[in-house]
Tab-separated table of C-alpha atoms and ligand atoms in Angstrom:
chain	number	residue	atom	x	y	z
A	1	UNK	CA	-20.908	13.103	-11.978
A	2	UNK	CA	-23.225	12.499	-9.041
A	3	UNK	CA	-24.215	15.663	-7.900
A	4	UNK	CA	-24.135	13.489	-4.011
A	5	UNK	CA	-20.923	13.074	-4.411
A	6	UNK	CA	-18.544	15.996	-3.449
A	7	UNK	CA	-14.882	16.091	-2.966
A	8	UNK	CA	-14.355	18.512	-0.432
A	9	UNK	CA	-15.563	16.845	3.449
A	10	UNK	CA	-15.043	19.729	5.230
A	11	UNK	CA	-17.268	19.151	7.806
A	12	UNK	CA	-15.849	15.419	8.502
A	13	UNK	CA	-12.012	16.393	7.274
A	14	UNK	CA	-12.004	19.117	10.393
A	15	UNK	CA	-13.476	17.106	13.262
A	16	UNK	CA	-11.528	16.363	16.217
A	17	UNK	CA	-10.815	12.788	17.631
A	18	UNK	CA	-13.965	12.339	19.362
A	19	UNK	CA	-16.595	14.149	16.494
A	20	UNK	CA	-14.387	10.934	14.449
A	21	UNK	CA	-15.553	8.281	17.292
A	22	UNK	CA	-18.833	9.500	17.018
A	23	UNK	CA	-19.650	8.409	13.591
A	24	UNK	CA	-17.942	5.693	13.923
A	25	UNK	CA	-19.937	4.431	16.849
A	26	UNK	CA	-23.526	4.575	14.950
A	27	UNK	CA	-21.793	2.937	11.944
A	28	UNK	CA	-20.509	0.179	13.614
A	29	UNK	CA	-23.598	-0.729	15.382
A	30	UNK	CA	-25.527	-0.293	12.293
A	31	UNK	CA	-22.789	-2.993	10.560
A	32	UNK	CA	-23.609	-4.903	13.433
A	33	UNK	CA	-27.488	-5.371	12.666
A	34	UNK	CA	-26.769	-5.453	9.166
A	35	UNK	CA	-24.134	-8.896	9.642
A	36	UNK	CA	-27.059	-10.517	12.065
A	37	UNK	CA	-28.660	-11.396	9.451
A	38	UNK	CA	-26.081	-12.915	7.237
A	39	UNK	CA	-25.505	-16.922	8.502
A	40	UNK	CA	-21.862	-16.725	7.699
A	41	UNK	CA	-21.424	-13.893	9.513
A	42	UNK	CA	-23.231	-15.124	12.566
A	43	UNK	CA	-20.774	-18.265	12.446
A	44	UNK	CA	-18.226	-16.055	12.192
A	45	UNK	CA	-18.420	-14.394	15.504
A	46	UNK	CA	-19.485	-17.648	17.016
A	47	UNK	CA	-15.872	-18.060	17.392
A	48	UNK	CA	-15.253	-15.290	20.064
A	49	UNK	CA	-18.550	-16.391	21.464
A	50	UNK	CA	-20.149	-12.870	19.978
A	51	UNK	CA	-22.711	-12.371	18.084
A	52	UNK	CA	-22.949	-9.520	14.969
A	53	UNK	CA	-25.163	-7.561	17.132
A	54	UNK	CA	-22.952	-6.897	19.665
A	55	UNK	CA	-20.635	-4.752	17.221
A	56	UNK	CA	-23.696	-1.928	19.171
A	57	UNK	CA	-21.379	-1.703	22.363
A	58	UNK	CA	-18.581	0.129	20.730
A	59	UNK	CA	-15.256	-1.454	22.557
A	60	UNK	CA	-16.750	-4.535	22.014
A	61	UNK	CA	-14.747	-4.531	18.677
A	62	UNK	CA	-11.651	-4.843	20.492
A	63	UNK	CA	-12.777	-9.073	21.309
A	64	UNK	CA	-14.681	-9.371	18.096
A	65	UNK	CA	-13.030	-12.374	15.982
A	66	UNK	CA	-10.410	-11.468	13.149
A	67	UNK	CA	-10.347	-12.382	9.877
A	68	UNK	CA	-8.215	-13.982	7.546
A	69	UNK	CA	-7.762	-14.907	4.342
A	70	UNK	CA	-7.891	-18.265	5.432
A	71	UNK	CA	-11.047	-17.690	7.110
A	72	UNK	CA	-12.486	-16.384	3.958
A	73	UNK	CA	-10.568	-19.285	1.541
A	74	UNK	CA	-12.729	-21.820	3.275
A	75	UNK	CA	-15.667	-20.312	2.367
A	76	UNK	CA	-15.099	-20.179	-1.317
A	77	UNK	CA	-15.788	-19.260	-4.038
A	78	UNK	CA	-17.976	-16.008	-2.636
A	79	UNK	CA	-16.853	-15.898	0.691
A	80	UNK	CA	-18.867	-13.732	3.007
A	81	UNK	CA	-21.036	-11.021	0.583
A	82	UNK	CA	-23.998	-9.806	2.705
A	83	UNK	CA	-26.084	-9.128	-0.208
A	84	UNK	CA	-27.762	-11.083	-3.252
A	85	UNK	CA	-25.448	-11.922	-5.914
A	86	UNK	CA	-28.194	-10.334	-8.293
A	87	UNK	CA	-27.065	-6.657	-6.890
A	88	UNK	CA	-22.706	-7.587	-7.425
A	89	UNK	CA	-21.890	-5.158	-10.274
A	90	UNK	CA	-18.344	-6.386	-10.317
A	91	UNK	CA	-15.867	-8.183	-8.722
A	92	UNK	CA	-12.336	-7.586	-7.243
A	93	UNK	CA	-9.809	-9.864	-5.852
A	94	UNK	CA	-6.788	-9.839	-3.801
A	95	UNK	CA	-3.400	-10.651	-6.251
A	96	UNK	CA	-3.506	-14.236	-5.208
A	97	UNK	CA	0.071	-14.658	-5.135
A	98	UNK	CA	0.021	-17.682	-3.239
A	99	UNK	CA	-3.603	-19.888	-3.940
A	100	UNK	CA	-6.393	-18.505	-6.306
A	101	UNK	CA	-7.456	-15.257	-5.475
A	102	UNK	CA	-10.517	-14.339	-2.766
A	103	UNK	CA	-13.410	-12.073	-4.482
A	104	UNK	CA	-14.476	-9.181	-3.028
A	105	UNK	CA	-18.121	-8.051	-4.645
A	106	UNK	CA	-19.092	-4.416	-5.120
A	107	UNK	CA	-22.397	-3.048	-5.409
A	108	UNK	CA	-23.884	-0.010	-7.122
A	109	UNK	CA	-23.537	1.695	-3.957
A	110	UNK	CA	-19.879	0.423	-3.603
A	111	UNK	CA	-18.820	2.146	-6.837
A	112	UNK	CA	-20.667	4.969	-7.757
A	113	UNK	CA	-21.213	6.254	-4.144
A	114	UNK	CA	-18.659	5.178	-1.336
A	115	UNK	CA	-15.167	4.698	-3.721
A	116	UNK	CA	-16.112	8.515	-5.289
A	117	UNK	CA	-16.430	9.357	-2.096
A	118	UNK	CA	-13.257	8.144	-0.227
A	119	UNK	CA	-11.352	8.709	-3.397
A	120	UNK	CA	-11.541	12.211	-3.648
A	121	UNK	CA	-10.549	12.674	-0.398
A	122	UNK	CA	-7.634	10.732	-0.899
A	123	UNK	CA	-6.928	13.187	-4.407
A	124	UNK	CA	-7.448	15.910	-2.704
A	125	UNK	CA	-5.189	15.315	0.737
A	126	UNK	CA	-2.196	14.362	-1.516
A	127	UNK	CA	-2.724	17.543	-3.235
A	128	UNK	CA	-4.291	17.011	-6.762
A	129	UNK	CA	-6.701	18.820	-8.407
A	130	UNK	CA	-9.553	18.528	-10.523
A	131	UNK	CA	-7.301	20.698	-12.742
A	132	UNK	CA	-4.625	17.807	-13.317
A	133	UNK	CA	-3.883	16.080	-15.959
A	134	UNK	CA	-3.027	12.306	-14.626
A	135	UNK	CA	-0.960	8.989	-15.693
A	136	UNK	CA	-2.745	6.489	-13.662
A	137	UNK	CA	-0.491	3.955	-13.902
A	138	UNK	CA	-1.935	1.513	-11.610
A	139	UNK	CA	-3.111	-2.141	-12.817
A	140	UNK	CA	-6.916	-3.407	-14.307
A	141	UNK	CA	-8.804	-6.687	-14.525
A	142	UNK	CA	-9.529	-7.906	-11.056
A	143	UNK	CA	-7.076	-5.855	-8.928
A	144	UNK	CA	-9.068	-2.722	-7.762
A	145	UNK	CA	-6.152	-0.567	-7.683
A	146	UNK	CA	-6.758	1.010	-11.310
A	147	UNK	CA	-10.485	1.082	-10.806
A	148	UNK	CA	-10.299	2.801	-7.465
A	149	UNK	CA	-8.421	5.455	-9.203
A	150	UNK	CA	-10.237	5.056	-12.645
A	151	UNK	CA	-13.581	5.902	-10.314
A	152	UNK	CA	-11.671	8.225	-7.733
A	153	UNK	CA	-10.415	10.494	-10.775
A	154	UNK	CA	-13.798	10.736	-12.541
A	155	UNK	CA	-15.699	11.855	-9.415
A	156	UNK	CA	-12.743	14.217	-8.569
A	157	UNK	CA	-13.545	16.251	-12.185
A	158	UNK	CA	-9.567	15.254	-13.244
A	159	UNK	CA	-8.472	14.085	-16.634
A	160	UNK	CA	-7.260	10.158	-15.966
A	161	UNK	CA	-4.752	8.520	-19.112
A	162	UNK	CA	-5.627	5.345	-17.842
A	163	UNK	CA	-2.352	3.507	-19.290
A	164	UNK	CA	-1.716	0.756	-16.770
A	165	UNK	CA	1.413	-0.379	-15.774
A	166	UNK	CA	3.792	-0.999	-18.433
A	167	UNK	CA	4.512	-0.176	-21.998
A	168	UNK	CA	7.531	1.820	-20.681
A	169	UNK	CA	8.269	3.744	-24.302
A	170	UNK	CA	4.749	4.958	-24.660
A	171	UNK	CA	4.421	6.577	-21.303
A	172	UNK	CA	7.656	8.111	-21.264
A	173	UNK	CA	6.855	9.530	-24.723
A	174	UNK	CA	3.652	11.027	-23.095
A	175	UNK	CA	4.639	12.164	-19.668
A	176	UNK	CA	6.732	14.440	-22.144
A	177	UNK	CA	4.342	15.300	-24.873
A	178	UNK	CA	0.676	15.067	-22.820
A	179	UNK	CA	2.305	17.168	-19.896
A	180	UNK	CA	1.126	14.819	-17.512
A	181	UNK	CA	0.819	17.103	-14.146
A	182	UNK	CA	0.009	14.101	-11.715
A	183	UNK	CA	1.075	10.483	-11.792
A	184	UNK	CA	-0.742	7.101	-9.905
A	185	UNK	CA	1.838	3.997	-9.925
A	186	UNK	CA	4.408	1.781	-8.392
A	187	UNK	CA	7.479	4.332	-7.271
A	188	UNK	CA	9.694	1.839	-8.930
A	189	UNK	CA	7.703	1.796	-11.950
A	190	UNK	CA	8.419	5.496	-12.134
A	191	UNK	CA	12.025	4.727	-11.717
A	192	UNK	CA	12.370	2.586	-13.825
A	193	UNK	CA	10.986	5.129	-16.255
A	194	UNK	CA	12.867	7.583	-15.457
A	195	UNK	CA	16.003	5.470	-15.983
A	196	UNK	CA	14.582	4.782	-19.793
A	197	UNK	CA	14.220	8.830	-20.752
A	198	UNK	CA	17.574	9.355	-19.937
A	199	UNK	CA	18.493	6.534	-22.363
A	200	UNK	CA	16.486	8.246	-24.289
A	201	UNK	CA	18.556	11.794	-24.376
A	202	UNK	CA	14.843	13.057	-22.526
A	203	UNK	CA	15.872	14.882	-18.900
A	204	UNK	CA	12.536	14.360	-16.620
A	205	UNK	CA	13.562	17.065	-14.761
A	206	UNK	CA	12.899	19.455	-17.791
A	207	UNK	CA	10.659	17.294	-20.449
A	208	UNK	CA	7.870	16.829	-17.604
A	209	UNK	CA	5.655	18.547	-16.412
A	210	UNK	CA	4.797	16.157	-13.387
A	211	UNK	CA	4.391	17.796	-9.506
A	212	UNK	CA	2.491	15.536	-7.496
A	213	UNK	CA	2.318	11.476	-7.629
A	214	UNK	CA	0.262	9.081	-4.971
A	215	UNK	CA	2.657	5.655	-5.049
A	216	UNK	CA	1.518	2.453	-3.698
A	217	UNK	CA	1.407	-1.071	-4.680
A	218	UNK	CA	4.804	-1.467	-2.259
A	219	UNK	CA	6.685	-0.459	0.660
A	220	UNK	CA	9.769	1.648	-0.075
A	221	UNK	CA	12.130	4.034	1.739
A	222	UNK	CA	11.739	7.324	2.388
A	223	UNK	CA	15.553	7.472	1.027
A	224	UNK	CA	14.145	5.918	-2.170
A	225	UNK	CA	11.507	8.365	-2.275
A	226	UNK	CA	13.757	11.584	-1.626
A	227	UNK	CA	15.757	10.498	-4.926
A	228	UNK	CA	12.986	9.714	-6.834
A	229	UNK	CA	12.079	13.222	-6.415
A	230	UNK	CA	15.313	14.733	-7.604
A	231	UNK	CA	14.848	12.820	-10.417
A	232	UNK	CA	10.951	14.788	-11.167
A	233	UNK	CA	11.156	18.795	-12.168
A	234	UNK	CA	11.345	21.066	-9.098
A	235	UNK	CA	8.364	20.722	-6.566
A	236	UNK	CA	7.260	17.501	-7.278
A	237	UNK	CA	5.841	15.919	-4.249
A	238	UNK	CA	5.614	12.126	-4.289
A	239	UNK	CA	3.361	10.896	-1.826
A	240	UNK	CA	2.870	7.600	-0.070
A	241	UNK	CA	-0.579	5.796	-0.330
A	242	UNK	CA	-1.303	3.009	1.336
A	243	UNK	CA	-4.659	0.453	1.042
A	244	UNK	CA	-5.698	-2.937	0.337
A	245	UNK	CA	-8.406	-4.774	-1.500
A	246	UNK	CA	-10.456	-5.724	1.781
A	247	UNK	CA	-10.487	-1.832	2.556
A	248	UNK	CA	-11.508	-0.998	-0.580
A	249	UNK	CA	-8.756	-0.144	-2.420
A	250	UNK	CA	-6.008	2.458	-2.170
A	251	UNK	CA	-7.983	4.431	0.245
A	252	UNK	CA	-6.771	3.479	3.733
A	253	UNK	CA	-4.366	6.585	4.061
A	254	UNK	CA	-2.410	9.376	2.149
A	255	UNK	CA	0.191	11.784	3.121
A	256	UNK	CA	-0.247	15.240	2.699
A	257	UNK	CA	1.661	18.029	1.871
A	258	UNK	CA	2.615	18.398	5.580
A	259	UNK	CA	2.927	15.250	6.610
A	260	UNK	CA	4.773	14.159	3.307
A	261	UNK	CA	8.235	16.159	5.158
A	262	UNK	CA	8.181	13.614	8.444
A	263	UNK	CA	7.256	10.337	6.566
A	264	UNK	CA	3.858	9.710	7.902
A	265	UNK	CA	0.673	9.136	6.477
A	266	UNK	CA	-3.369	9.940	7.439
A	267	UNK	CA	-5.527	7.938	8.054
A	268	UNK	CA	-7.778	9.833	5.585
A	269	UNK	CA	-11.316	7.423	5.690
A	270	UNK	CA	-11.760	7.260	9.362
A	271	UNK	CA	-15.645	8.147	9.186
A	272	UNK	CA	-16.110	5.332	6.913
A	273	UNK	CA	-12.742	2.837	8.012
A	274	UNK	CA	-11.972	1.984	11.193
A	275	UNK	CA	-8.365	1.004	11.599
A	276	UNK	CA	-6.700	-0.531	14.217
A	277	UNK	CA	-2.815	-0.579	14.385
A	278	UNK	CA	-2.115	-3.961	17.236
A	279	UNK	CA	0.686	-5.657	18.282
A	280	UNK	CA	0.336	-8.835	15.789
A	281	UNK	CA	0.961	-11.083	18.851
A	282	UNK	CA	-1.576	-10.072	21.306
A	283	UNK	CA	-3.648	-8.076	19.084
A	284	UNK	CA	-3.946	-5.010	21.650
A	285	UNK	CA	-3.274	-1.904	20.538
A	286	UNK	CA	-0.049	-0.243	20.663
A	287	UNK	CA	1.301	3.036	22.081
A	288	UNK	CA	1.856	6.229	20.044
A	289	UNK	CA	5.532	5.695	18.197
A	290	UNK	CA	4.890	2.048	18.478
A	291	UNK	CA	5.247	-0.642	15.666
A	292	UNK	CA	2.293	-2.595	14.969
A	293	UNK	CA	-0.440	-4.686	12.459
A	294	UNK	CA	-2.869	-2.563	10.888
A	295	UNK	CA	-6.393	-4.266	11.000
A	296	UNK	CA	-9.575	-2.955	9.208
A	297	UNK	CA	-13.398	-2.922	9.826
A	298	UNK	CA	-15.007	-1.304	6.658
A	299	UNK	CA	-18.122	0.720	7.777
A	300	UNK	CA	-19.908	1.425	4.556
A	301	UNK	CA	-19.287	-1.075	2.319
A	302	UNK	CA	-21.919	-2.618	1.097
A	303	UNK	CA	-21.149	-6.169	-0.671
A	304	UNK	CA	-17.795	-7.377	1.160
A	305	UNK	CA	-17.742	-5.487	4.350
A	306	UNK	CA	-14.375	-7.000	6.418
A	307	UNK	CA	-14.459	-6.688	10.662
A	308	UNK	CA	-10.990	-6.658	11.862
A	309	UNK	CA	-9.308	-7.542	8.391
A	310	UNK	CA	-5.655	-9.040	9.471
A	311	UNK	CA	-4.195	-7.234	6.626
A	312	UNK	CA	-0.381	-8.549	7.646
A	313	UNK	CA	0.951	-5.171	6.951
A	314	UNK	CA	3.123	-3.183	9.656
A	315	UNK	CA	3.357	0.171	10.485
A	316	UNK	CA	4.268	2.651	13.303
A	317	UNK	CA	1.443	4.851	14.656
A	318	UNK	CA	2.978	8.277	14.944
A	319	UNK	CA	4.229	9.565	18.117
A	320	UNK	CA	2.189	12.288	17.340
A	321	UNK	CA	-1.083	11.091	15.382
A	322	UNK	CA	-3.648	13.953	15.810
A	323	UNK	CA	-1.354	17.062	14.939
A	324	UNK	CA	-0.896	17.984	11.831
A	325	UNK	CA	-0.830	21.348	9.901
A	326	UNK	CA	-3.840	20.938	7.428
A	327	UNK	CA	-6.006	20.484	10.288
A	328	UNK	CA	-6.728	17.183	10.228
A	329	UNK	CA	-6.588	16.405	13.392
A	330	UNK	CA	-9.085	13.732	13.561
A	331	UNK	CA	-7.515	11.624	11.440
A	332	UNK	CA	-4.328	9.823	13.218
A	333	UNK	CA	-1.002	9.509	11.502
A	334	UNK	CA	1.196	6.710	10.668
A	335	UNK	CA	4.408	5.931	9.498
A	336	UNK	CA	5.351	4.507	6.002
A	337	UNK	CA	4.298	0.566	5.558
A	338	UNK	CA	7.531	-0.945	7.380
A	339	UNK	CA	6.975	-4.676	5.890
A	340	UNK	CA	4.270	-7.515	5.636
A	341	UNK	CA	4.127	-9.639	8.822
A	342	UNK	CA	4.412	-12.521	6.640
A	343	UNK	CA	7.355	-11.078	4.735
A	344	UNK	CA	9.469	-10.549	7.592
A	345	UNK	CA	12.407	-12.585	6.904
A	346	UNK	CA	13.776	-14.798	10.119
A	347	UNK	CA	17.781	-15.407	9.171
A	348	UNK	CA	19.325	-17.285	11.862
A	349	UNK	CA	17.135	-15.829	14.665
A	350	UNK	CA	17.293	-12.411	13.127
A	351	UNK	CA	14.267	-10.483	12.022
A	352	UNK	CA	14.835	-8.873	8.169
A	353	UNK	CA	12.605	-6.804	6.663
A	354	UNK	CA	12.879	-6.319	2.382
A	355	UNK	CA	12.795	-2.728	2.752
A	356	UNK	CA	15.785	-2.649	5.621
A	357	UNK	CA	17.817	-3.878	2.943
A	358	UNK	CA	16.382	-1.533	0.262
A	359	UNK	CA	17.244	1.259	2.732
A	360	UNK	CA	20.835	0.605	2.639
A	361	UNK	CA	20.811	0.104	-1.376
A	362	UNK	CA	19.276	2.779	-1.855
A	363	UNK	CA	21.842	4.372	0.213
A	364	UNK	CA	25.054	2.929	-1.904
A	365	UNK	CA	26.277	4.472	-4.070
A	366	UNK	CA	26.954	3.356	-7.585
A	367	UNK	CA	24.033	0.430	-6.947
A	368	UNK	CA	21.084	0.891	-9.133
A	369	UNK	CA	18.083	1.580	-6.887
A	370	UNK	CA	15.251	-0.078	-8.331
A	371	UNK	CA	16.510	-3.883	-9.226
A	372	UNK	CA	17.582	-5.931	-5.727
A	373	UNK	CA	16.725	-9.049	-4.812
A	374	UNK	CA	16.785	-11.268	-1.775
A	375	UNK	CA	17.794	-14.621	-1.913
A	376	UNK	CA	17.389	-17.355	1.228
A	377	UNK	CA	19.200	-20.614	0.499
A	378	UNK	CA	18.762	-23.380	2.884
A	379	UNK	CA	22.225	-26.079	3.222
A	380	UNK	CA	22.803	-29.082	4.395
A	381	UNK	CA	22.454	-27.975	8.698
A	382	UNK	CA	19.455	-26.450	7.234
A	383	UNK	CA	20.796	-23.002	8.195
A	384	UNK	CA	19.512	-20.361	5.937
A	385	UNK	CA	21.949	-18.289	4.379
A	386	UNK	CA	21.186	-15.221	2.418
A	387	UNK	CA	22.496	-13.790	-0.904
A	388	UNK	CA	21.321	-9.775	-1.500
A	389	UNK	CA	22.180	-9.534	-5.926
A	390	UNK	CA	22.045	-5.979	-6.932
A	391	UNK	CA	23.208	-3.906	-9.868
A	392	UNK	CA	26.067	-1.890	-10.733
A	393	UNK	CA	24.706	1.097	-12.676
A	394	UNK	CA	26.767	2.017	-15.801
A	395	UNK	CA	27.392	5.549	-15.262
A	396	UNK	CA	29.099	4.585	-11.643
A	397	UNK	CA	32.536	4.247	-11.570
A	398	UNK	CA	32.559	2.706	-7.920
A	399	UNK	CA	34.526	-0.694	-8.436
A	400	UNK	CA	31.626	-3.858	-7.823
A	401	UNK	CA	34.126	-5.062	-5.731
A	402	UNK	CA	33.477	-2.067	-3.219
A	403	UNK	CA	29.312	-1.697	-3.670
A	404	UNK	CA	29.548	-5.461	-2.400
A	405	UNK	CA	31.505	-4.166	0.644
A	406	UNK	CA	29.952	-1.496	1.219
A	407	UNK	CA	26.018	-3.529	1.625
A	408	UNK	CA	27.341	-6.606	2.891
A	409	UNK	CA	29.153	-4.264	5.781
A	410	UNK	CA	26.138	-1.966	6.624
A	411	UNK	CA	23.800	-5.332	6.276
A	412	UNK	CA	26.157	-6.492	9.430
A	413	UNK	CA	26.830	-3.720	11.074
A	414	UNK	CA	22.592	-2.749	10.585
A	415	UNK	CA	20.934	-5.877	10.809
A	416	UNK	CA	23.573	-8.000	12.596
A	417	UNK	CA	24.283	-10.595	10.090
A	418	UNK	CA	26.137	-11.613	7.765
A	419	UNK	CA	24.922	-11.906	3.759
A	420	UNK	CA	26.649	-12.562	0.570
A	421	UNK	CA	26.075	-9.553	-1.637
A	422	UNK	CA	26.401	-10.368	-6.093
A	423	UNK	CA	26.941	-7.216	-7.876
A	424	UNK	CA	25.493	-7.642	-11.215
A	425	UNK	CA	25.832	-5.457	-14.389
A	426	UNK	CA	22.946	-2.999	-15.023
A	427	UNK	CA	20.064	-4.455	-16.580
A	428	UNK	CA	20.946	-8.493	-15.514
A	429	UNK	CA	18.273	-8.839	-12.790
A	430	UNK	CA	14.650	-8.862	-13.067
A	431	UNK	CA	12.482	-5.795	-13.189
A	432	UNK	CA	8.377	-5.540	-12.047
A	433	UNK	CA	5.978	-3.479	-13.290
A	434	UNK	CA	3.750	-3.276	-10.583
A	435	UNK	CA	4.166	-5.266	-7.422
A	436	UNK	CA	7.919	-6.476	-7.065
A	437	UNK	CA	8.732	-9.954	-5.733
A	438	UNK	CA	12.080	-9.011	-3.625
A	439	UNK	CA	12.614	-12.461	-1.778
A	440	UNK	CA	12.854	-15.980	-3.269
A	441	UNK	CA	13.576	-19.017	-1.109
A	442	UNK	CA	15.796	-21.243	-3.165
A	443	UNK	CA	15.877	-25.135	-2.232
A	444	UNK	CA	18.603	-27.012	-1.161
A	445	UNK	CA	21.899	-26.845	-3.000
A	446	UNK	CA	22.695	-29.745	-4.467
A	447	UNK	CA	25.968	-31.077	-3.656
B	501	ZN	ZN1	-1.928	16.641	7.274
C-alpha cells in the first residue's frame, strides 16, 4: 500500500461548508488551466461563449456548458482525455445500454492515488473496516464498479472475495462458510440470494456473519431496504451508495451510520467532486428539500476529467444538508436516487417513476420483492397503456386475485392512474444480476 495514501481525512472529513469551498475554489481554477490547453476542451466551452480558463472565477461554473453523453459520442472513440494516450493505464466505460459504450481513461495517478483515496473514505463513512472480511459483488471488465472497490478495498487494508455478480450457489455457500462480515452488490442481488439459502434449509439471519453492505448499481426503496435488513443477522446496516462512471465510480456519496436512519446520503468527495443538484429544466440550483439533477465536475481526475456531467439521475437535497451526527458537516446530504431523468415514465400526462411502483410492491404483501416489471404498450389512439407483472411468492397464501388489487388500487390511488397488474407464479419473470431493466416499451399490438 502507498504509504500517501491514508484512509482516515480527518482534517478534510471535519471542515465546515466554507473550509469545503475553499479547496474547491483552487481546484477548479487549476482544472481550468489544465482544459486550456486541450483543443476539445476549448471547443467545448466555445458553446457558452467561455473559455477553460475562466473555470478561475469560481461562480463562473454555474454558465459553464454541460455535458452529455451525446456531446462526448460525437467525439468518438476517445472522447475528451486531456492527456497522451501513452500515460492511459486502463480504460472504463459507461454500460452502453443504448449505443456502444463512451471510454473513460485512467491514469497511474487515477488508480493508484485518487480512487484509494476517495474509496476509503467511502469504506470508512459506511462503516467498514480494514478488519472486514468482504463479498464484493460488484461487476469487472469495463464497468469500474468492481475495480473501484477492487482498488478502494486494497488501499483500505480489508480482505476483498472479489466474486462478481452471479454464481448465486457459490456465494451463498461462502457468505456462510468464509463469514463474510461486509458485502458490495446490487440490493436485489442480495435478495435474490437470500431467497436461494432459504431454499437451501440455510437461515441468513443465523448462517452469516454479514453487518454492513454499501448497495448500488440501482435505485430502490427505503421500504425495500428495511426488509432486506430483516432478512441479514441482527445489526446489519445496509447502506446506500451512489456514483457513476464519469465521477469515477461508486464514490459520489455514502450514507453513514447516522444518516442511514433518515434515508439520506453524503456527499462524501466534495474536496475532490463538485456536485451540483439543478432543476433539470433550468439548470439552477434548487432549494434545500427540493428535487433535482445531480451534475458533476471531477476536480482531480487526471485522464477523463467531466465539467458539469448531466448524469440524468434525480435526487432531493436534504432539507437539512450540513447537519449530521458524525460531524460531517461539510459535506451536504441527499436523499436516496429517486429515478433517472430519462427513465421517468410519462403515462397519459402522468409522471411514473420505476421505483414509485417498487415502493408499493415492496409494500404488498404476498408479492415477491425483487422480480417486477413495467410494461408500456402503445394501441391503436397511440395511448400508452401500462401493464405492472409481478410475482406471487410461494409461501404467501394471499389469493393473486387480491395482490393484483391491492397494486393496481394503490398505483391509482398513488400515482393517479390506472395500470393492469399480472400476478405471476414465483420464479416466471426475469431476474438481473446486476443492473435490472424494470421498463420495456412493447410495440403496437397487433390486431
Ligand atoms: Zn453523517
Amino acid at each position: 500500500m502507498d504509504k500517501a495514501i491514508q484512509f482516515e481525512h480527518p482534517e478534510i472529513e471535519k471542515l465546515d461548508r466554507d473550509g469545503i469551498v475553499a479547496i474547491q475554489k483552487t481546484k477548479l481554477k487549476a482544472l481550468g488551466e489544465r482544459l486550456q490547453n486541450s483543443p476539445e476542451w476549448v471547443q467545448h466551452f466555445k458553446k457558452a461563449g467561455m473559455a477553460p480558463r475562466d473555470l478561475g472565477d469560481f461562480d463562473s461554473l454555474h454558465h459553464a456548458p454541460t455535458l452529455e453523453k451525446s456531446d462526448l459520442r460525437a467525439l468518438y472513440p476517445f472522447p475528451m482525455l486531456t492527456v497522451d494516450m501513452s500515460q492511459v493505464r486502463r480504460f472504463v466505460a459507461t454500460s452502453g445500454t443504448t449505443g456502444l459504450p463512451v471510454l473513460f481513461g485512467l491514469t497511474d495517478k487515477d488508480l493508484n492515488h485518487l480512487i484509494p483515496y476517495q474509496m476509503c473514505r467511502v469504506l470508512r463513512a459506511a462503516g467498514m473496516t480494514p478488519a472486514d472480511r468482504v463479498y464484493q459483488g460488484y461487476g469487472y471488465g469495463l464497468w469500474i464498479g468492481g475495480l473501484a472497490m477492487d482498488i478502494g478495498l486494497n488501499a483500505f487494508g480489508a480482505t476483498n472475495f472479489p466474486l462478481g455478480p452471479g454464481r448465486g450457489d457459490l456465494v451463498t455457500t461462502w457468505l456462510s462458510d468464509h463469514g463474510y462480515t461486509a458485502c458490495s452488490l446490487s440490493p436485489l442481488w442480495l435478495m435474490t440470494l437470500v431467497t436461494m439459502a432459504k431454499a437451501q434449509g440455510i437461515d441468513p439471519r443465523k448462517a452469516w456473519k454479514l453487518r454492513v453492505g454499501v448497495f448500488g448499481g440501482q435505485s430502490i426503496s427505503a421500504a425495500f431496504r428495511d426488509q432486506l435488513e430483516a432478512e441479514m443477522p441482527p445489526g446489519f446496516m445496509a447502506q446506500n451508495i451512489y456514483g457513476t462512471t464519469e465521477a469515477g465510480g461508486p464514490l459520489v456519496s455514502i450514507s453513514c451510520p447516522y444518516s442511514h436512519d433518515v434515508d439520506e446520503m453524503h456527499l462524501i468527495n466534495e474536496d475532490t467532486i463538485i456536485t451540483e443538484v439543478v432543476d433539470p429544466v433550468t439548470l439552477k440550483p434548487v432549494a434545500p428539500g427540493e428535487v433535482g439533477e445531480i451534475v458533476i465536475t471531477t476536480l482531480d481526475r487526471d485522464a477523463s476529467p467531466v465539467v458539469r456531467w448531466r448524469t440524468r439521475d434525480l435526487v432531493r437535497l436534504s432539507a437539512d444538508a450540513y447537519s449530521c451526527p458524525c460531524g460531517r458537516h461539510g459535506m451536504p446530504k441527499i436523499g436516496r436516487i429517486i429515478g433517472r431523468s430519462d427513465d421517468m415514465i410519462k403515462v397519459r400526462g402522468v409522471m411514473v417513476f420505476p421505483t414509485q411502483v417498487e415502493d408499493i410492491i415492496a409494500a404488498t404483501e404476498g408479492a415477491v420483492k425483487e422480480a417486477w416489471h413495467i410494461y408500456i404498450d402503445q394501441d391503436d389512439e397511440a395511448m400508452e397503456q401500462l401493464t405492472v407483472a409481478v410475482e406471487r411468492s410461494k409461501a404467501s397464501t394471499t389469493p393473486r386475485e387480491d395482490i393484483q388489487y391491492r397494486i393496481g388500487h394503490a398505483i391509482h390511488s398513488r400515482l393517479g392512474i390506472r395500470v393492469t397488474v399480472e400476478c405471476h407464479d414465483e420464479g416466471v419473470l426475469p431476474r438481473y444480476e446486476a443492473k435490472a431493466v424494470r421498463v420495456h416499451r412493447r410495440g403496437k399490438a397487433k390486431a
